[in-house]
Short mmCIF file of C-alpha atoms in Angstrom, two decimals:
data_model
loop_
_atom_site.label_atom_id
_atom_site.label_comp_id
_atom_site.label_asym_id
_atom_site.label_seq_id
_atom_site.Cartn_x
_atom_site.Cartn_y
_atom_site.Cartn_z
CA MET A 1 123.68 234.69 171.52
CA SER A 2 126.38 235.50 169.08
CA SER A 3 126.95 233.94 166.02
CA LYS A 4 130.06 233.09 164.09
CA PRO A 5 130.66 235.19 161.13
CA THR A 6 130.19 233.26 157.74
CA THR A 7 133.20 232.39 155.58
CA PRO A 8 132.93 233.95 152.13
CA ARG A 9 132.37 231.30 149.76
CA GLY A 10 134.06 230.97 146.58
CA PRO A 11 137.77 231.41 145.31
CA ARG A 12 140.01 234.06 147.02
CA GLY A 13 143.50 235.68 146.51
CA LEU A 14 145.42 234.38 143.49
CA THR A 15 143.05 231.60 142.89
CA LYS A 16 140.50 234.01 142.40
CA LEU A 17 142.76 235.95 139.98
CA TYR A 18 143.57 232.94 138.04
CA LEU A 19 140.40 231.70 137.46
CA LEU A 20 138.99 235.16 136.44
CA GLY A 21 141.94 235.34 133.98
CA TYR A 22 141.36 232.01 132.74
CA ASN A 23 137.69 232.25 132.04
CA ALA A 24 138.00 235.75 130.59
CA ILE A 25 140.52 234.48 128.09
CA SER A 26 138.62 231.32 127.46
CA PHE A 27 135.59 233.67 126.81
CA SER A 28 137.43 235.85 124.48
CA LEU A 29 138.91 233.26 122.62
CA TRP A 30 135.58 231.34 121.81
CA ALA A 31 133.81 234.80 121.06
CA THR A 32 136.75 235.32 118.43
CA CYS A 33 136.04 231.80 116.97
CA THR A 34 132.37 232.46 116.79
CA LEU A 35 132.31 235.95 115.40
CA ARG A 36 135.17 234.96 112.90
CA GLY A 37 133.00 232.07 111.92
CA CYS A 38 129.91 234.20 111.30
CA TYR A 39 132.08 236.64 109.31
CA LEU A 40 133.69 234.20 107.24
CA LEU A 41 130.23 232.52 106.25
CA ALA A 42 128.89 235.99 105.36
CA ILE A 43 131.67 236.79 102.82
CA ASN A 44 132.25 233.17 101.60
CA PRO A 45 130.30 231.27 99.39
CA ALA A 46 128.06 228.93 101.13
CA GLU A 47 129.73 225.80 99.55
CA ASP A 48 133.22 227.07 100.47
CA ILE A 49 133.23 225.40 104.06
CA PRO A 50 137.00 224.35 103.86
CA THR A 51 137.94 227.76 103.55
CA THR A 52 136.11 228.85 106.75
CA PHE A 53 137.40 225.86 108.41
CA ASN A 54 141.07 226.39 107.50
CA ASP A 55 140.90 229.97 108.55
CA ILE A 56 139.73 229.29 111.97
CA PHE A 57 141.12 225.86 112.88
CA TRP A 58 144.82 226.65 113.23
CA PRO A 59 145.82 228.06 115.40
CA LEU A 60 142.77 229.50 116.82
CA LEU A 61 140.19 226.65 117.55
CA THR A 62 143.25 224.23 118.32
CA THR A 63 144.57 226.49 120.92
CA THR A 64 141.35 227.67 122.19
CA GLN A 65 139.89 223.90 122.71
CA THR A 66 143.27 222.63 124.17
CA LEU A 67 143.38 225.18 126.71
CA ALA A 68 140.51 223.31 128.18
CA VAL A 69 142.68 220.51 129.38
CA LEU A 70 143.28 222.89 132.40
CA GLU A 71 139.75 222.22 133.45
CA ILE A 72 140.72 218.73 134.31
CA LEU A 73 143.16 219.81 136.30
CA HIS A 74 141.08 222.38 138.12
CA SER A 75 138.73 219.84 139.20
CA LEU A 76 141.42 217.31 140.37
CA LEU A 77 143.19 219.92 142.50
CA GLY A 78 139.79 221.24 143.71
CA ILE A 79 140.15 224.57 142.39
CA VAL A 80 136.70 224.25 141.37
CA ARG A 81 133.72 222.20 142.36
CA ALA A 82 133.40 220.09 139.03
CA PRO A 83 133.22 216.21 138.88
CA VAL A 84 136.41 214.97 137.76
CA THR A 85 134.71 212.25 135.40
CA THR A 86 132.34 214.38 133.49
CA THR A 87 134.85 217.08 133.11
CA ALA A 88 137.34 214.73 131.69
CA MET A 89 134.75 213.02 129.20
CA GLN A 90 133.64 216.52 128.00
CA VAL A 91 137.20 217.79 127.59
CA ALA A 92 138.44 214.13 126.11
CA SER A 93 135.51 214.10 123.48
CA ARG A 94 136.36 217.58 122.09
CA LEU A 95 140.06 217.01 121.97
CA LEU A 96 139.36 213.75 119.82
CA LEU A 97 136.98 215.85 117.43
CA VAL A 98 139.83 218.59 117.10
CA TRP A 99 143.14 216.54 116.86
CA GLY A 100 141.97 213.15 116.18
CA VAL A 101 139.51 214.01 113.30
CA MET A 102 139.74 217.40 112.16
CA PHE A 103 143.28 217.81 112.24
CA LEU A 104 144.07 214.41 110.93
CA PHE A 105 141.47 214.56 108.20
CA HIS A 106 140.71 218.01 107.16
CA GLU A 107 140.85 219.14 103.40
CA LYS A 108 144.05 221.23 102.43
CA GLY A 109 144.40 223.77 99.90
CA ASP A 110 145.08 221.08 97.21
CA GLY A 111 141.79 219.07 97.97
CA ALA A 112 143.77 216.50 99.86
CA GLY A 113 143.53 215.53 103.49
CA ILE A 114 146.25 216.02 105.70
CA VAL A 115 147.48 212.52 105.63
CA GLY A 116 147.50 212.67 101.82
CA ALA A 117 144.39 211.08 100.79
CA PRO A 118 141.26 213.33 99.69
CA SER A 119 139.52 214.43 102.68
CA GLU A 120 136.09 212.58 103.60
CA VAL A 121 135.39 214.74 106.72
CA VAL A 122 135.61 218.52 106.19
CA LYS A 123 134.92 219.29 102.66
CA VAL A 124 132.54 221.08 100.32
CA GLY A 125 129.02 220.61 101.36
CA ASP A 126 129.93 219.29 105.00
CA TYR A 127 127.79 221.19 107.43
CA ALA A 128 128.96 219.05 110.53
CA PHE A 129 131.74 221.20 111.33
CA LEU A 130 129.70 224.34 111.22
CA GLY A 131 127.33 222.56 113.74
CA CYS A 132 130.20 221.84 116.21
CA LEU A 133 131.46 225.18 115.66
CA SER A 134 128.21 226.92 116.23
CA ALA A 135 127.12 224.61 119.26
CA TRP A 136 130.66 224.69 120.85
CA GLY A 137 130.96 228.54 120.31
CA VAL A 138 127.71 229.73 121.92
CA THR A 139 127.73 227.28 124.76
CA GLU A 140 131.40 228.17 125.78
CA CYS A 141 130.93 232.06 125.50
CA ILE A 142 127.80 231.69 127.65
CA ARG A 143 129.66 229.12 130.42
CA TYR A 144 132.97 231.36 130.59
CA GLY A 145 131.37 234.64 130.65
CA PHE A 146 128.99 233.20 133.47
CA PHE A 147 131.75 231.93 135.30
CA ALA A 148 133.91 234.88 134.94
CA LEU A 149 131.07 237.10 136.26
CA GLN A 150 130.60 234.52 139.06
CA VAL A 151 134.47 234.70 140.16
CA LEU A 152 134.36 238.58 139.85
CA GLY A 153 131.61 238.80 142.27
CA THR A 154 129.53 241.47 140.81
CA GLY A 155 126.52 238.88 140.33
CA VAL A 156 125.21 237.31 137.10
CA PRO A 157 122.39 239.03 135.40
CA ARG A 158 119.35 237.07 135.51
CA TRP A 159 119.10 236.74 131.52
CA TRP A 160 122.71 235.34 131.40
CA THR A 161 121.66 232.74 134.03
CA TRP A 162 118.73 231.81 131.88
CA LEU A 163 121.06 231.35 128.81
CA ARG A 164 123.43 229.22 131.00
CA TYR A 165 120.87 226.79 132.15
CA ASN A 166 118.58 226.56 129.22
CA THR A 167 120.23 226.94 125.85
CA PHE A 168 122.18 223.73 126.35
CA TYR A 169 118.58 221.83 125.54
CA VAL A 170 119.20 222.81 121.93
CA LEU A 171 122.75 223.29 121.72
CA TYR A 172 124.04 219.85 123.26
CA PRO A 173 122.16 217.84 120.81
CA LEU A 174 123.32 219.75 118.11
CA GLY A 175 126.83 219.58 119.04
CA ILE A 176 126.72 215.76 119.73
CA THR A 177 125.04 215.11 116.46
CA SER A 178 127.76 217.12 114.73
CA GLU A 179 130.38 215.34 116.50
CA CYS A 180 129.22 211.86 115.57
CA VAL A 181 128.62 212.90 111.85
CA LEU A 182 132.32 214.04 111.68
CA VAL A 183 133.34 210.78 113.37
CA VAL A 184 131.58 208.47 110.94
CA LYS A 185 132.91 210.54 108.07
CA ALA A 186 136.48 209.97 109.70
CA LEU A 187 135.99 205.96 109.66
CA LYS A 188 137.00 205.39 105.88
CA PRO A 189 140.07 207.67 105.94
CA ALA A 190 140.93 206.34 109.54
CA ALA A 191 141.15 202.76 108.11
CA GLU A 192 143.48 203.81 105.14
CA LEU A 193 145.71 205.58 108.11
CA ASN A 194 145.42 202.63 110.41
CA PRO A 195 142.85 199.82 110.69
CA LEU A 196 143.16 199.72 114.62
CA TYR A 197 142.44 203.81 114.45
CA GLN A 198 139.39 203.19 112.64
CA TRP A 199 138.27 200.55 115.28
CA PHE A 200 138.96 203.03 117.97
CA LEU A 201 136.77 205.44 116.41
CA ILE A 202 133.91 202.74 116.28
CA VAL A 203 134.28 202.13 119.96
CA VAL A 204 134.04 206.26 120.63
CA LEU A 205 131.05 205.96 118.82
CA GLY A 206 129.93 203.29 121.03
CA ILE A 207 130.55 205.29 124.02
CA TYR A 208 128.93 208.46 122.74
CA VAL A 209 125.61 207.27 123.19
CA PRO A 210 125.80 206.24 127.08
CA GLY A 211 128.44 209.10 127.50
CA SER A 212 126.09 211.63 125.85
CA TYR A 213 123.25 210.44 128.22
CA ILE A 214 125.47 210.69 131.18
CA LEU A 215 126.45 214.55 130.53
CA TYR A 216 123.05 215.49 129.51
CA THR A 217 121.33 214.22 132.71
CA HIS A 218 124.18 215.80 134.57
CA MET A 219 123.48 219.15 132.98
CA ILE A 220 119.84 218.77 133.74
CA ALA A 221 120.55 218.05 137.20
CA GLN A 222 123.00 221.15 137.61
CA ARG A 223 120.15 223.21 135.83
CA LYS A 224 117.56 222.23 138.74
CA LYS A 225 120.09 222.42 141.65
CA ALA A 226 121.44 226.14 140.27
CA LEU A 227 117.78 227.32 139.79
CA ARG A 228 116.39 225.97 142.98
CA LYS A 229 119.26 227.42 144.90
CA ARG A 230 118.70 230.84 143.32
CA ALA A 231 114.73 230.65 144.12
CA GLU A 232 115.89 230.37 147.78
#
C-alpha cells in the first residue's frame, strides 16, 4: 500500500527568504540595542540614564520597535501562524510606550521634555526604561533568533528552545511592570499636553491587567504545546 509523500511544512520560496531576512534583521537590531545599552551603562554614571536613553532611542530603538508592525500584517496575510489579536495587542502596547510615552515625554539635553515641560518620565534615577530595554531586548533576541533558525531549517539548538519557552516567566513580568511605571509617570505631563490624552492613558492602564493576563497565559499555552510537540 503506497502512501502519499508528505508536503514539507513551513514557508517556502520567496516567503521563506523574506521571513529569514525579516527575522535576521530584527535579531540584529535588537542585539544592537541591548549590547549598546550595556556598553553605555558601563561607561556612563549610573544616575545618567537620560544619556543612555537619548543615545539608544533615536533612531535605533524607534526603528527597531516600529518594524514589528509588519508582524500584524504577517498574521493577517497568513504568512505566519500567529493569532492576529494577541500579535496586535503586543505590538500596539510596545508602540504606545515608544511613541506615545517615551517619544512625547523624554528628557532632552536642556532638562525639558520633548513637549516643553520638564520630563516626568525618563529622567535621572528612573530605571523603568532600563527595565523595558532589558526585557524587550533579551526577549526579542531570543525570539527572532529562534524564528530565523526555524525558517532556515537547520534546527534550533535545545538550549535556545529552552530559552525561548522559559525566560518569559521572568522577562514578561519585568517588561510589563516597567511599562506600567512609565505610563503612570506619563499621566501628569499627558494632562498638561491634553487632558483627553491623560484619560486615554488611564484607560490603557485599565486594559493592561486583563491584557497582560491574556498574553501571559497565551505564552504559557504556547510553551506547553511546543514542548509537547518536541517530545513526540
